[in-house]
Amino acid sequence: MQEQVSKSQFKAKALELFRQVESSGDAVIVTDHGKPTIEVRRYRKTERSPLDVLKGSVIEYAGPTEPVGEGDWEALG
């Protein structure tokens, strides 16, 4: 389970919490009046191509060879 701290606790112990996240890899959730607002987690460098990021994001591609006319676009109407 992720640790949760209030904004005031975070302000007082920020450097300690940063070191804890860095060493353990566990995220810390910062709350405001008991509601989660920010997640502090270890940075992960991701060097992925834009095509890799989009891979698998198309759910359905019906009629890829059909012509597209101006009337087919809602934004142009």
Backbone as JSON Lines, residues from 0, in Angstrom:
{"i":0,"aa":"M","n":[0.85,-1.2,0.0],"ca":[0.0,0.0,0.0],"c":[0.88,1.25,0.0]}
{"i":1,"aa":"Q","n":[0.44,2.26,-0.73],"ca":[1.2,3.49,-0.83],"c":[0.98,4.34,0.42]}
{"i":2,"aa":"E","n":[2.04,5.01,0.82],"ca":[1.95,5.89,1.98],"c":[1.19,7.16,1.59]}
{"i":3,"aa":"Q","n":[0.37,7.65,2.51],"ca":[-0.35,8.9,2.29],"c":[0.06,9.9,3.36]}
{"i":4,"aa":"V","n":[0.31,11.13,2.93],"ca":[0.65,12.21,3.86],"c":[-0.15,13.44,3.49]}
{"i":5,"aa":"S","n":[-0.45,14.26,4.48],"ca":[-1.16,15.51,4.21],"c":[-0.19,16.53,3.63]}
{"i":6,"aa":"K","n":[-0.74,17.6,3.07],"ca":[0.11,18.65,2.5],"c":[1.05,19.23,3.55]}
{"i":7,"aa":"S","n":[0.54,19.45,4.75],"ca":[1.37,20.04,5.8],"c":[2.49,19.09,6.22]}
{"i":8,"aa":"Q","n":[2.2,17.79,6.31],"ca":[3.24,16.81,6.62],"c":[4.26,16.76,5.49]}
{"i":9,"aa":"F","n":[3.79,16.82,4.25],"ca":[4.68,16.78,3.1],"c":[5.63,17.97,3.12]}
{"i":10,"aa":"K","n":[5.08,19.14,3.42],"ca":[5.89,20.35,3.45],"c":[7.02,20.22,4.48]}
{"i":11,"aa":"A","n":[6.7,19.66,5.62],"ca":[7.68,19.54,6.69],"c":[8.71,18.45,6.42]}
{"i":12,"aa":"K","n":[8.34,17.4,5.72],"ca":[9.22,16.25,5.52],"c":[9.52,15.96,4.06]}
{"i":13,"aa":"A","n":[9.46,16.94,3.18],"ca":[9.59,16.72,1.74],"c":[10.89,16.02,1.37]}
{"i":14,"aa":"L","n":[12.04,16.51,1.85],"ca":[13.31,15.89,1.48],"c":[13.4,14.45,1.96]}
{"i":15,"aa":"E","n":[12.92,14.2,3.16],"ca":[12.9,12.83,3.69],"c":[12.03,11.92,2.83]}
{"i":16,"aa":"L","n":[10.87,12.43,2.43],"ca":[9.96,11.65,1.59],"c":[10.55,11.41,0.2]}
{"i":17,"aa":"F","n":[11.22,12.41,-0.36],"ca":[11.87,12.24,-1.66],"c":[12.91,11.12,-1.6]}
{"i":18,"aa":"R","n":[13.72,11.14,-0.54],"ca":[14.75,10.1,-0.38],"c":[14.1,8.72,-0.23]}
{"i":19,"aa":"Q","n":[13.01,8.67,0.51],"ca":[12.29,7.41,0.72],"c":[11.76,6.86,-0.61]}
{"i":20,"aa":"V","n":[11.17,7.72,-1.43],"ca":[10.64,7.31,-2.73],"c":[11.78,6.86,-3.62]}
{"i":21,"aa":"E","n":[12.87,7.6,-3.61],"ca":[14.02,7.27,-4.45],"c":[14.62,5.92,-4.07]}
{"i":22,"aa":"S","n":[14.74,5.65,-2.79],"ca":[15.39,4.4,-2.37],"c":[14.47,3.19,-2.46]}
{"i":23,"aa":"S","n":[13.19,3.37,-2.1],"ca":[12.28,2.21,-2.08],"c":[11.55,2.01,-3.4]}
{"i":24,"aa":"G","n":[11.34,3.1,-4.14],"ca":[10.56,3.01,-5.37],"c":[9.07,3.08,-5.13]}
{"i":25,"aa":"D","n":[8.65,3.11,-3.85],"ca":[7.23,3.21,-3.52],"c":[6.77,4.66,-3.61]}
{"i":26,"aa":"A","n":[5.59,4.86,-4.18],"ca":[5.05,6.2,-4.33],"c":[4.48,6.72,-3.01]}
{"i":27,"aa":"V","n":[4.39,8.03,-2.9],"ca":[3.77,8.69,-1.76],"c":[2.63,9.54,-2.31]}
{"i":28,"aa":"I","n":[1.46,9.41,-1.7],"ca":[0.29,10.19,-2.1],"c":[0.14,11.38,-1.15]}
{"i":29,"aa":"V","n":[0.05,12.58,-1.7],"ca":[-0.15,13.79,-0.9],"c":[-1.63,14.12,-0.93]}
{"i":30,"aa":"T","n":[-2.21,14.33,0.25],"ca":[-3.64,14.58,0.34],"c":[-3.93,16.01,0.76]}
{"i":31,"aa":"D","n":[-5.11,16.47,0.4],"ca":[-5.62,17.77,0.8],"c":[-7.0,17.53,1.39]}
{"i":32,"aa":"H","n":[-7.12,17.75,2.68],"ca":[-8.35,17.48,3.41],"c":[-8.81,16.03,3.21]}
{"i":33,"aa":"G","n":[-7.84,15.12,3.24],"ca":[-8.14,13.69,3.14],"c":[-8.32,13.15,1.74]}
{"i":34,"aa":"K","n":[-8.32,14.03,0.74],"ca":[-8.49,13.59,-0.65],"c":[-7.14,13.57,-1.35]}
{"i":35,"aa":"P","n":[-6.81,12.48,-2.05],"ca":[-5.54,12.42,-2.78],"c":[-5.49,13.5,-3.86]}
{"i":36,"aa":"T","n":[-4.37,14.23,-3.91],"ca":[-4.23,15.29,-4.91],"c":[-2.98,15.12,-5.77]}
{"i":37,"aa":"I","n":[-1.91,14.61,-5.17],"ca":[-0.65,14.49,-5.91],"c":[0.0,13.15,-5.58]}
{"i":38,"aa":"E","n":[0.62,12.56,-6.59],"ca":[1.38,11.33,-6.37],"c":[2.85,11.63,-6.65]}
{"i":39,"aa":"V","n":[3.71,11.38,-5.68],"ca":[5.14,11.54,-5.86],"c":[5.71,10.15,-6.06]}
{"i":40,"aa":"R","n":[6.33,9.93,-7.23],"ca":[6.88,8.61,-7.52],"c":[8.21,8.76,-8.22]}
{"i":41,"aa":"R","n":[8.94,7.69,-8.25],"ca":[10.25,7.66,-8.87],"c":[10.12,7.93,-10.38]}
{"i":42,"aa":"Y","n":[11.02,8.72,-10.92],"ca":[11.02,9.03,-12.34],"c":[11.52,7.83,-13.13]}
{"i":43,"aa":"R","n":[10.8,7.51,-14.18],"ca":[11.22,6.42,-15.06],"c":[11.38,6.99,-16.47]}
{"i":44,"aa":"K","n":[12.6,6.97,-16.94],"ca":[12.86,7.49,-18.28],"c":[12.34,6.49,-19.3]}
{"i":45,"aa":"T","n":[11.47,6.95,-20.15],"ca":[10.93,6.08,-21.19],"c":[11.31,6.64,-22.55]}
{"i":46,"aa":"E","n":[12.11,5.89,-23.23],"ca":[12.51,6.29,-24.58],"c":[11.77,5.39,-25.56]}
{"i":47,"aa":"R","n":[10.52,5.71,-25.78],"ca":[9.71,4.95,-26.72],"c":[9.33,5.85,-27.88]}
{"i":48,"aa":"S","n":[9.26,5.27,-29.04],"ca":[8.87,6.05,-30.2],"c":[7.38,6.37,-30.11]}
{"i":49,"aa":"P","n":[6.94,7.43,-30.74],"ca":[5.51,7.75,-30.73],"c":[4.64,6.61,-31.24]}
{"i":50,"aa":"L","n":[5.14,5.85,-32.2],"ca":[4.36,4.72,-32.72],"c":[4.22,3.62,-31.67]}
{"i":51,"aa":"D","n":[5.26,3.4,-30.88],"ca":[5.16,2.41,-29.8],"c":[4.16,2.85,-28.74]}
{"i":52,"aa":"V","n":[4.12,4.14,-28.45],"ca":[3.16,4.66,-27.46],"c":[1.73,4.44,-27.94]}
{"i":53,"aa":"L","n":[1.49,4.63,-29.24],"ca":[0.14,4.49,-29.79],"c":[-0.24,3.05,-30.13]}
{"i":54,"aa":"K","n":[0.74,2.15,-30.14],"ca":[0.49,0.76,-30.52],"c":[-0.6,0.15,-29.63]}
{"i":55,"aa":"G","n":[-1.61,-0.42,-30.28],"ca":[-2.71,-1.07,-29.57],"c":[-3.81,-0.12,-29.11]}
{"i":56,"aa":"S","n":[-3.71,1.15,-29.47],"ca":[-4.71,2.12,-29.0],"c":[-5.92,2.22,-29.93]}
{"i":57,"aa":"V","n":[-5.82,1.71,-31.15],"ca":[-6.96,1.73,-32.07],"c":[-7.84,0.52,-31.78]}
{"i":58,"aa":"I","n":[-9.09,0.77,-31.42],"ca":[-10.0,-0.31,-31.08],"c":[-10.64,-0.9,-32.33]}
{"i":59,"aa":"E","n":[-11.06,-0.03,-33.23],"ca":[-11.71,-0.5,-34.46],"c":[-11.34,0.44,-35.6]}
{"i":60,"aa":"Y","n":[-11.0,-0.13,-36.72],"ca":[-10.66,0.66,-37.9],"c":[-11.46,0.1,-39.07]}
{"i":61,"aa":"A","n":[-12.72,0.52,-39.15],"ca":[-13.64,0.0,-40.16],"c":[-13.47,0.74,-41.48]}
{"i":62,"aa":"G","n":[-13.34,0.02,-42.55],"ca":[-13.26,0.6,-43.88],"c":[-12.06,1.48,-44.11]}
{"i":63,"aa":"P","n":[-10.85,0.99,-43.86],"ca":[-9.67,1.84,-44.01],"c":[-9.42,2.3,-45.45]}
{"i":64,"aa":"T","n":[-10.0,1.61,-46.42],"ca":[-9.78,1.99,-47.82],"c":[-10.92,2.83,-48.38]}
{"i":65,"aa":"E","n":[-11.96,3.08,-47.59],"ca":[-13.09,3.89,-48.04],"c":[-12.67,5.36,-48.11]}
{"i":66,"aa":"P","n":[-13.15,6.09,-49.13],"ca":[-12.82,7.52,-49.21],"c":[-13.52,8.31,-48.1]}
{"i":67,"aa":"V","n":[-12.89,9.37,-47.7],"ca":[-13.44,10.23,-46.65],"c":[-13.78,11.56,-47.28]}
{"i":68,"aa":"G","n":[-15.02,12.0,-47.07],"ca":[-15.46,13.28,-47.62],"c":[-15.61,14.31,-46.53]}
{"i":69,"aa":"E","n":[-15.77,15.57,-46.93],"ca":[-15.91,16.64,-45.95],"c":[-17.12,16.44,-45.05]}
{"i":70,"aa":"G","n":[-18.19,15.85,-45.56],"ca":[-19.39,15.6,-44.78],"c":[-19.2,14.54,-43.7]}
{"i":71,"aa":"D","n":[-18.12,13.79,-43.76],"ca":[-17.84,12.75,-42.77],"c":[-17.21,13.29,-41.49]}
{"i":72,"aa":"W","n":[-16.77,14.52,-41.49],"ca":[-16.09,15.07,-40.33],"c":[-17.01,16.0,-39.55]}
{"i":73,"aa":"E","n":[-17.31,15.65,-38.3],"ca":[-18.19,16.47,-37.46],"c":[-17.58,17.84,-37.19]}
{"i":74,"aa":"A","n":[-16.28,17.92,-37.03],"ca":[-15.63,19.17,-36.69],"c":[-15.75,20.21,-37.81]}
{"i":75,"aa":"L","n":[-15.92,19.77,-39.03],"ca":[-16.0,20.7,-40.15],"c":[-17.4,21.25,-40.35]}
{"i":76,"aa":"G","n":[-18.39,20.65,-39.7],"ca":[-19.8,21.03,-39.92],"c":[-20.23,22.29,-39.28]}
